[in-house]
Tab-separated table of C-alpha atoms in Angstrom:
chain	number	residue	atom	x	y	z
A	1	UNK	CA	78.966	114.719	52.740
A	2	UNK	CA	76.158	117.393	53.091
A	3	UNK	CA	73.823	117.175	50.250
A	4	UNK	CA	71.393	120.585	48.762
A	5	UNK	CA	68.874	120.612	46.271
A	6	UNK	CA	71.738	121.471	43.477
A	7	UNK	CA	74.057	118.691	44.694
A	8	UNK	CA	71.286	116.416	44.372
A	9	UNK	CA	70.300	117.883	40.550
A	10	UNK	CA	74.114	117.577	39.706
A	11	UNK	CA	73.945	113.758	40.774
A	12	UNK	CA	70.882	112.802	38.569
A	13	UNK	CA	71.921	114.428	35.571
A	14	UNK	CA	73.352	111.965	33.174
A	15	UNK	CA	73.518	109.333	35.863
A	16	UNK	CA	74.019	105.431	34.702
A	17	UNK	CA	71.019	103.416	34.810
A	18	UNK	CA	71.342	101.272	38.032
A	19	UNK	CA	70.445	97.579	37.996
A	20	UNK	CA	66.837	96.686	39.399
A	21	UNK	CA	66.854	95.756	43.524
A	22	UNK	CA	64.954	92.660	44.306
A	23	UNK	CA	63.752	91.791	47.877
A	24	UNK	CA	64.366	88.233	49.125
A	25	UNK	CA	61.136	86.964	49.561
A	26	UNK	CA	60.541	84.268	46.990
A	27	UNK	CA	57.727	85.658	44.738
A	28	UNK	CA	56.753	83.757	42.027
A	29	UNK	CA	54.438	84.959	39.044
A	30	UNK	CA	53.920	88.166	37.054
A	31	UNK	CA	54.483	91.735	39.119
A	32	UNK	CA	52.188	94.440	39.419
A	33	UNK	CA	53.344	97.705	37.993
A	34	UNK	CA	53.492	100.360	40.618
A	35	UNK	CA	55.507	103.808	41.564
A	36	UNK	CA	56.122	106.148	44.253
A	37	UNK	CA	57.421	109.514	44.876
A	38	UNK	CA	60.405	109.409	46.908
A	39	UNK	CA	59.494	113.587	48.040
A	40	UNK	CA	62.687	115.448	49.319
A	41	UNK	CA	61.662	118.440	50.935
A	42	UNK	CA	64.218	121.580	49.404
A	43	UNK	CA	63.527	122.821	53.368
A	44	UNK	CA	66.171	126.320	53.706
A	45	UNK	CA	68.104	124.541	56.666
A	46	UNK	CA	68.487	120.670	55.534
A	47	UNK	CA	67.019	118.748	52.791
A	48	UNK	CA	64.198	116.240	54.474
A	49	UNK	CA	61.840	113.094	53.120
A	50	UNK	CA	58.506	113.338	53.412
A	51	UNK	CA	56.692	110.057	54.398
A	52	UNK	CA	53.050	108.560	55.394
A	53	UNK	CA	51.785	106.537	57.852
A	54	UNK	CA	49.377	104.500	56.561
A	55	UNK	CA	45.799	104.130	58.675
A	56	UNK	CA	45.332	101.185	60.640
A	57	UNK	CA	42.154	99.887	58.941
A	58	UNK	CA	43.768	99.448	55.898
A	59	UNK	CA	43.851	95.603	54.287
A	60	UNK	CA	47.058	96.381	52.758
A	61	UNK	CA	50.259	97.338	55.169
A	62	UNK	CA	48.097	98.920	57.841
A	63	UNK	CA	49.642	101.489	60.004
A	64	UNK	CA	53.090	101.224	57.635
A	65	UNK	CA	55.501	104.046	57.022
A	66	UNK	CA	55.381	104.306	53.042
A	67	UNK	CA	55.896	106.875	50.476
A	68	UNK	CA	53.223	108.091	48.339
A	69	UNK	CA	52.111	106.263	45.200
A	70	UNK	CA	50.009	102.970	44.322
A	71	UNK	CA	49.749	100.956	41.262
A	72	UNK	CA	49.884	101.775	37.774
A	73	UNK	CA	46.365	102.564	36.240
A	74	UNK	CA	45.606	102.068	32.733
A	75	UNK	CA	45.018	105.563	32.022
A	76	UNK	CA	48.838	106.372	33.253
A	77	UNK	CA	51.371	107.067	30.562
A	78	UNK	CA	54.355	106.833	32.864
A	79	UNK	CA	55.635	106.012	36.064
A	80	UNK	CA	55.678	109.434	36.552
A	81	UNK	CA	52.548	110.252	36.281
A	82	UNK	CA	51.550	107.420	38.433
A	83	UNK	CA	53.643	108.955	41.369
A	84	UNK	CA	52.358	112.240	40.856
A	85	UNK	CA	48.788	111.323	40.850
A	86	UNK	CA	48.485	109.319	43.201
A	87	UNK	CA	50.474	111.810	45.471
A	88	UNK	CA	48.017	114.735	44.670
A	89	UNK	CA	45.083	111.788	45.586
A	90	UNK	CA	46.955	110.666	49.013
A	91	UNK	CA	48.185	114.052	50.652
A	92	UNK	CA	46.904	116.855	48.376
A	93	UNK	CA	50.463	117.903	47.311
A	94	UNK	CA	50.284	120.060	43.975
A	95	UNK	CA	52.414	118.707	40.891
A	96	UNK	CA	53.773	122.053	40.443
A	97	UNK	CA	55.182	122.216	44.057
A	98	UNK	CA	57.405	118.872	42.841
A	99	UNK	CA	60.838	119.471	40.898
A	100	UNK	CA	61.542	116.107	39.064
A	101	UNK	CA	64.665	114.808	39.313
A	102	UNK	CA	64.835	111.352	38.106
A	103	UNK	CA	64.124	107.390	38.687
A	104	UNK	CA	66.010	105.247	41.372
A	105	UNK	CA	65.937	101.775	40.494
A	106	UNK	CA	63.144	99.097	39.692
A	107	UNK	CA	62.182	97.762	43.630
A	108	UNK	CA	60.758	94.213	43.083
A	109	UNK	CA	58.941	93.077	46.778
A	110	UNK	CA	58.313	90.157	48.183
A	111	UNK	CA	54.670	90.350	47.672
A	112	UNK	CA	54.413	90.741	44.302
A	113	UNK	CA	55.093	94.694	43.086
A	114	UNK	CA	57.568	96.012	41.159
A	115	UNK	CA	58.015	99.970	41.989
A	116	UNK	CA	59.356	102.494	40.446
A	117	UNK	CA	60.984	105.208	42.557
A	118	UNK	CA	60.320	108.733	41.463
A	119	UNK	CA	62.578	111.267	43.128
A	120	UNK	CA	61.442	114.829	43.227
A	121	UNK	CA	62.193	117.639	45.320
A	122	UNK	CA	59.573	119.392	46.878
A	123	UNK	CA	59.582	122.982	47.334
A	124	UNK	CA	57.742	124.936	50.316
A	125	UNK	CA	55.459	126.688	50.955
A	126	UNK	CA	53.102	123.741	50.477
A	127	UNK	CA	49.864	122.627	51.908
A	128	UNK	CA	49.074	119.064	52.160
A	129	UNK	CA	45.427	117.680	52.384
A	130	UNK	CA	45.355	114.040	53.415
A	131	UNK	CA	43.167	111.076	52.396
A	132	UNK	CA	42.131	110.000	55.666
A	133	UNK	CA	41.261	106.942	54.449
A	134	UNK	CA	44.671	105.916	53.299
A	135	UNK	CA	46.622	108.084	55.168
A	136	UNK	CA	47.137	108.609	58.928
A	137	UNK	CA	49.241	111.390	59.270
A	138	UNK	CA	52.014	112.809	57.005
A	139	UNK	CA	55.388	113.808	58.374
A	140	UNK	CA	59.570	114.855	57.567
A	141	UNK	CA	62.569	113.108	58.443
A	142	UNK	CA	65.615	114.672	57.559
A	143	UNK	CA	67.531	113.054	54.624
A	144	UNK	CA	70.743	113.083	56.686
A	145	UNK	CA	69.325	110.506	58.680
A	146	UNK	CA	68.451	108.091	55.722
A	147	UNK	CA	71.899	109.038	54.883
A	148	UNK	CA	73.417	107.823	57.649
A	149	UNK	CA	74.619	103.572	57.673
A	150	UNK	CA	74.721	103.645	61.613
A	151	UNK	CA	70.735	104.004	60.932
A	152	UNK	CA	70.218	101.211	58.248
A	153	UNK	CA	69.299	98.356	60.307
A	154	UNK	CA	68.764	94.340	58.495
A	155	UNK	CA	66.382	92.299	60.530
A	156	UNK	CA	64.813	88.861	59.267
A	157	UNK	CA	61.441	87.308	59.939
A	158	UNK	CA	59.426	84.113	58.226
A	159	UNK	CA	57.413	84.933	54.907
A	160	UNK	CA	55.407	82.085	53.701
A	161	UNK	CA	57.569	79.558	55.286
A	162	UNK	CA	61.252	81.100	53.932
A	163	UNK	CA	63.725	83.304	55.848
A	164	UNK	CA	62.739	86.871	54.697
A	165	UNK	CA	65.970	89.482	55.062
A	166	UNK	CA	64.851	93.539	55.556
A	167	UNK	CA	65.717	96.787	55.973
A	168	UNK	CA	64.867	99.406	58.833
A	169	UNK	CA	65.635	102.707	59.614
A	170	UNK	CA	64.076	103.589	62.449
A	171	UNK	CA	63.530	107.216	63.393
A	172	UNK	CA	61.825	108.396	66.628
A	173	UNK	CA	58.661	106.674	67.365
A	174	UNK	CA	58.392	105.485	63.561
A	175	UNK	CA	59.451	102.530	62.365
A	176	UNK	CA	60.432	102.623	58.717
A	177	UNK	CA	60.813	99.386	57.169
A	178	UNK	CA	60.170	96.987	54.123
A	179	UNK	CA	60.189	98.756	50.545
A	180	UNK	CA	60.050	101.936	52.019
A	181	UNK	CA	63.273	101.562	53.340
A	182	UNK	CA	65.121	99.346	50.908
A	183	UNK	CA	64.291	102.561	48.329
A	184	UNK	CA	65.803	104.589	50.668
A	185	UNK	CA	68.892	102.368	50.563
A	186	UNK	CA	68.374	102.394	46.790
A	187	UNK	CA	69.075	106.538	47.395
A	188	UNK	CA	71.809	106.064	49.369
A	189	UNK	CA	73.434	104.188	46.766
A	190	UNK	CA	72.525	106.047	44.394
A	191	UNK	CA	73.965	108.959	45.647
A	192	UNK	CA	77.104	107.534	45.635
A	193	UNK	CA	77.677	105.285	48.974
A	194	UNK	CA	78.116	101.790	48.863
A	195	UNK	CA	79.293	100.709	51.903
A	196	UNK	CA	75.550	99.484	53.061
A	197	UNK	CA	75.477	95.483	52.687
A	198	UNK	CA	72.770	94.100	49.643
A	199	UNK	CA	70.120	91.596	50.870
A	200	UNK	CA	70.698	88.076	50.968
Protein backbone atom coordinates (compact mmCIF):
# COMPACT_ATOMS: atom_id res chain seq x y z
CA UNK A 1 0.00 0.00 0.00
CA UNK A 2 1.32 3.54 -0.93
CA UNK A 3 1.07 5.80 1.97
CA UNK A 4 0.69 10.22 1.66
CA UNK A 5 0.72 12.65 4.23
CA UNK A 6 -3.35 12.34 4.49
CA UNK A 7 -3.26 8.52 4.62
CA UNK A 8 -0.91 8.80 7.32
CA UNK A 9 -3.24 11.70 9.29
CA UNK A 10 -6.30 9.33 8.65
CA UNK A 11 -4.31 6.42 10.47
CA UNK A 12 -3.42 8.42 13.69
CA UNK A 13 -6.62 9.87 14.25
CA UNK A 14 -8.45 8.02 16.92
CA UNK A 15 -5.96 5.20 16.76
CA UNK A 16 -5.89 2.53 19.88
CA UNK A 17 -3.17 2.99 22.21
CA UNK A 18 -0.58 0.23 21.33
CA UNK A 19 1.13 -1.77 24.07
CA UNK A 20 4.79 -0.56 25.04
CA UNK A 21 7.82 -2.56 22.88
CA UNK A 22 10.57 -3.78 25.06
CA UNK A 23 14.04 -4.78 23.68
CA UNK A 24 15.54 -8.07 24.92
CA UNK A 25 18.41 -7.05 26.64
CA UNK A 26 17.92 -7.72 30.32
CA UNK A 27 17.90 -4.22 31.96
CA UNK A 28 17.32 -4.05 35.36
CA UNK A 29 16.53 -0.76 37.43
CA UNK A 30 14.57 2.46 36.88
CA UNK A 31 14.48 3.93 32.98
CA UNK A 32 15.42 7.18 31.88
CA UNK A 33 12.69 9.19 30.30
CA UNK A 34 13.53 10.10 26.77
CA UNK A 35 11.75 10.92 23.17
CA UNK A 36 12.42 11.29 19.63
CA UNK A 37 10.93 12.62 16.56
CA UNK A 38 10.30 9.99 14.17
CA UNK A 39 10.40 13.12 11.05
CA UNK A 40 8.53 11.98 7.82
CA UNK A 41 9.39 14.19 5.18
CA UNK A 42 5.68 15.26 3.23
CA UNK A 43 8.42 15.28 0.04
CA UNK A 44 5.79 15.94 -3.43
CA UNK A 45 7.00 12.50 -4.97
CA UNK A 46 7.16 9.92 -1.85
CA UNK A 47 6.91 10.40 1.77
CA UNK A 48 10.71 9.89 3.31
CA UNK A 49 12.36 9.63 7.11
CA UNK A 50 14.74 11.82 7.99
CA UNK A 51 17.63 10.36 10.12
CA UNK A 52 21.22 11.30 11.77
CA UNK A 53 24.34 9.89 11.90
CA UNK A 54 25.73 10.42 14.97
CA UNK A 55 29.68 11.74 15.11
CA UNK A 56 32.21 9.34 15.88
CA UNK A 57 33.62 11.01 19.02
CA UNK A 58 30.63 10.67 20.74
CA UNK A 59 30.66 8.45 24.27
CA UNK A 60 27.23 7.45 23.61
CA UNK A 61 26.38 5.30 20.20
CA UNK A 62 29.15 6.91 18.19
CA UNK A 63 28.77 7.02 14.52
CA UNK A 64 24.93 5.41 15.00
CA UNK A 65 22.02 6.06 12.69
CA UNK A 66 19.36 7.61 15.23
CA UNK A 67 16.52 9.92 15.09
CA UNK A 68 16.53 13.17 16.72
CA UNK A 69 15.74 13.62 20.41
CA UNK A 70 17.58 12.93 23.90
CA UNK A 71 16.32 12.69 27.34
CA UNK A 72 13.65 14.31 29.09
CA UNK A 73 14.77 17.60 30.90
CA UNK A 74 13.09 18.88 33.84
CA UNK A 75 11.94 21.93 32.28
CA UNK A 76 9.93 19.67 29.52
CA UNK A 77 6.20 19.42 29.94
CA UNK A 78 5.79 16.61 27.45
CA UNK A 79 7.31 14.18 25.37
CA UNK A 80 6.57 16.39 22.82
CA UNK A 81 8.26 19.04 23.62
CA UNK A 82 11.24 16.99 24.39
CA UNK A 83 11.32 15.77 20.66
CA UNK A 84 10.85 19.06 19.35
CA UNK A 85 13.54 20.69 21.27
CA UNK A 86 15.93 18.71 21.10
CA UNK A 87 15.34 18.45 17.24
CA UNK A 88 15.58 22.32 16.79
CA UNK A 89 19.08 21.82 19.17
CA UNK A 90 20.44 18.73 16.92
CA UNK A 91 19.68 19.78 13.18
CA UNK A 92 18.17 23.30 13.36
CA UNK A 93 14.72 22.12 12.08
CA UNK A 94 11.96 24.83 12.98
CA UNK A 95 8.86 23.53 15.13
CA UNK A 96 6.62 25.16 12.76
CA UNK A 97 8.03 23.20 9.73
CA UNK A 98 6.73 19.84 11.88
CA UNK A 99 2.92 18.71 11.52
CA UNK A 100 2.24 16.51 14.66
CA UNK A 101 0.69 13.53 14.19
CA UNK A 102 0.82 11.40 17.16
CA UNK A 103 2.89 8.89 19.60
CA UNK A 104 4.06 5.32 18.49
CA UNK A 105 4.58 3.22 21.35
CA UNK A 106 6.75 3.38 24.65
CA UNK A 107 10.45 1.78 23.24
CA UNK A 108 12.13 0.38 26.42
CA UNK A 109 16.18 -0.47 25.36
CA UNK A 110 18.43 -2.57 26.54
CA UNK A 111 20.50 0.05 28.10
CA UNK A 112 18.30 1.59 30.19
CA UNK A 113 15.82 4.32 28.20
CA UNK A 114 12.46 4.29 27.72
CA UNK A 115 11.50 6.51 24.44
CA UNK A 116 8.79 7.92 23.35
CA UNK A 117 8.28 8.10 19.58
CA UNK A 118 6.92 11.34 18.28
CA UNK A 119 5.73 11.14 14.70
CA UNK A 120 5.48 14.32 12.75
CA UNK A 121 5.52 15.13 9.25
CA UNK A 122 7.80 17.51 8.05
CA UNK A 123 7.01 19.87 5.42
CA UNK A 124 9.66 21.43 2.84
CA UNK A 125 11.10 23.90 2.13
CA UNK A 126 13.28 23.49 5.22
CA UNK A 127 16.77 24.31 6.18
CA UNK A 128 18.56 22.23 8.60
CA UNK A 129 21.60 23.51 10.69
CA UNK A 130 23.45 20.68 12.38
CA UNK A 131 25.15 20.32 15.79
CA UNK A 132 28.37 19.16 14.68
CA UNK A 133 29.08 17.97 17.79
CA UNK A 134 26.31 15.46 17.97
CA UNK A 135 25.57 15.13 14.60
CA UNK A 136 27.58 13.95 11.56
CA UNK A 137 25.54 14.44 8.75
CA UNK A 138 21.71 14.41 8.33
CA UNK A 139 20.03 12.52 5.52
CA UNK A 140 16.34 10.85 3.84
CA UNK A 141 15.42 7.44 3.28
CA UNK A 142 12.29 6.88 1.73
CA UNK A 143 9.52 5.49 4.04
CA UNK A 144 8.71 2.80 1.45
CA UNK A 145 11.79 1.25 2.31
CA UNK A 146 11.14 1.08 6.17
CA UNK A 147 7.96 -0.18 4.85
CA UNK A 148 9.15 -2.90 3.23
CA UNK A 149 9.64 -6.64 5.51
CA UNK A 150 12.19 -7.94 2.80
CA UNK A 151 14.32 -4.93 4.49
CA UNK A 152 13.73 -5.68 8.28
CA UNK A 153 16.60 -7.77 9.09
CA UNK A 154 16.97 -9.65 13.09
CA UNK A 155 20.57 -10.22 13.93
CA UNK A 156 21.84 -11.22 17.57
CA UNK A 157 25.04 -10.38 19.37
CA UNK A 158 26.24 -10.78 23.33
CA UNK A 159 25.13 -7.84 25.76
CA UNK A 160 26.55 -8.17 29.14
CA UNK A 161 26.92 -11.83 28.92
CA UNK A 162 23.04 -12.65 27.47
CA UNK A 163 21.98 -13.30 23.85
CA UNK A 164 20.79 -9.80 22.68
CA UNK A 165 18.05 -10.15 19.56
CA UNK A 166 17.90 -6.76 17.02
CA UNK A 167 16.61 -5.18 14.32
CA UNK A 168 18.30 -3.74 11.03
CA UNK A 169 17.30 -2.17 8.09
CA UNK A 170 19.98 -1.48 6.20
CA UNK A 171 19.88 1.09 3.43
CA UNK A 172 22.84 1.95 1.13
CA UNK A 173 26.00 2.51 2.92
CA UNK A 174 24.00 3.09 6.33
CA UNK A 175 23.38 0.74 8.65
CA UNK A 176 20.25 1.37 10.66
CA UNK A 177 19.94 -0.63 13.65
CA UNK A 178 19.07 -0.91 17.47
CA UNK A 179 16.12 1.49 18.71
CA UNK A 180 16.23 3.32 15.72
CA UNK A 181 15.05 0.58 13.89
CA UNK A 182 12.84 -1.36 16.27
CA UNK A 183 10.70 2.26 16.22
CA UNK A 184 10.62 1.96 12.79
CA UNK A 185 9.14 -1.53 13.15
CA UNK A 186 6.95 0.05 15.85
CA UNK A 187 5.62 2.31 12.51
CA UNK A 188 5.23 -0.41 10.49
CA UNK A 189 2.96 -1.90 12.84
CA UNK A 190 1.42 0.75 13.56
CA UNK A 191 0.40 1.46 10.31
CA UNK A 192 -1.30 -1.53 10.08
CA UNK A 193 1.23 -4.55 9.09
CA UNK A 194 1.92 -7.24 11.26
CA UNK A 195 3.48 -9.74 9.49
CA UNK A 196 7.17 -8.59 10.89
CA UNK A 197 8.19 -11.22 13.76
CA UNK A 198 8.41 -9.48 17.68
CA UNK A 199 11.79 -9.94 19.46
CA UNK A 200 12.53 -12.81 21.45
Amino acid sequence: MEYDANRLRQIFVGAPALEPVREDAGHEGEFRPAAVLVPVVARTDALSVLLTRRTDHLHHHPGQISFPGGRVEKADTSPVMTALRETEEEIGLDPDRVELLGELPEYFTGTGFRITPVVGLVHPPFELQLDTFEVAEAFEVPLAHFLDPANHQRHRSEYKGRLREYYAMPYGDYFVWGATAGILVSLYRFLGREDTPALR
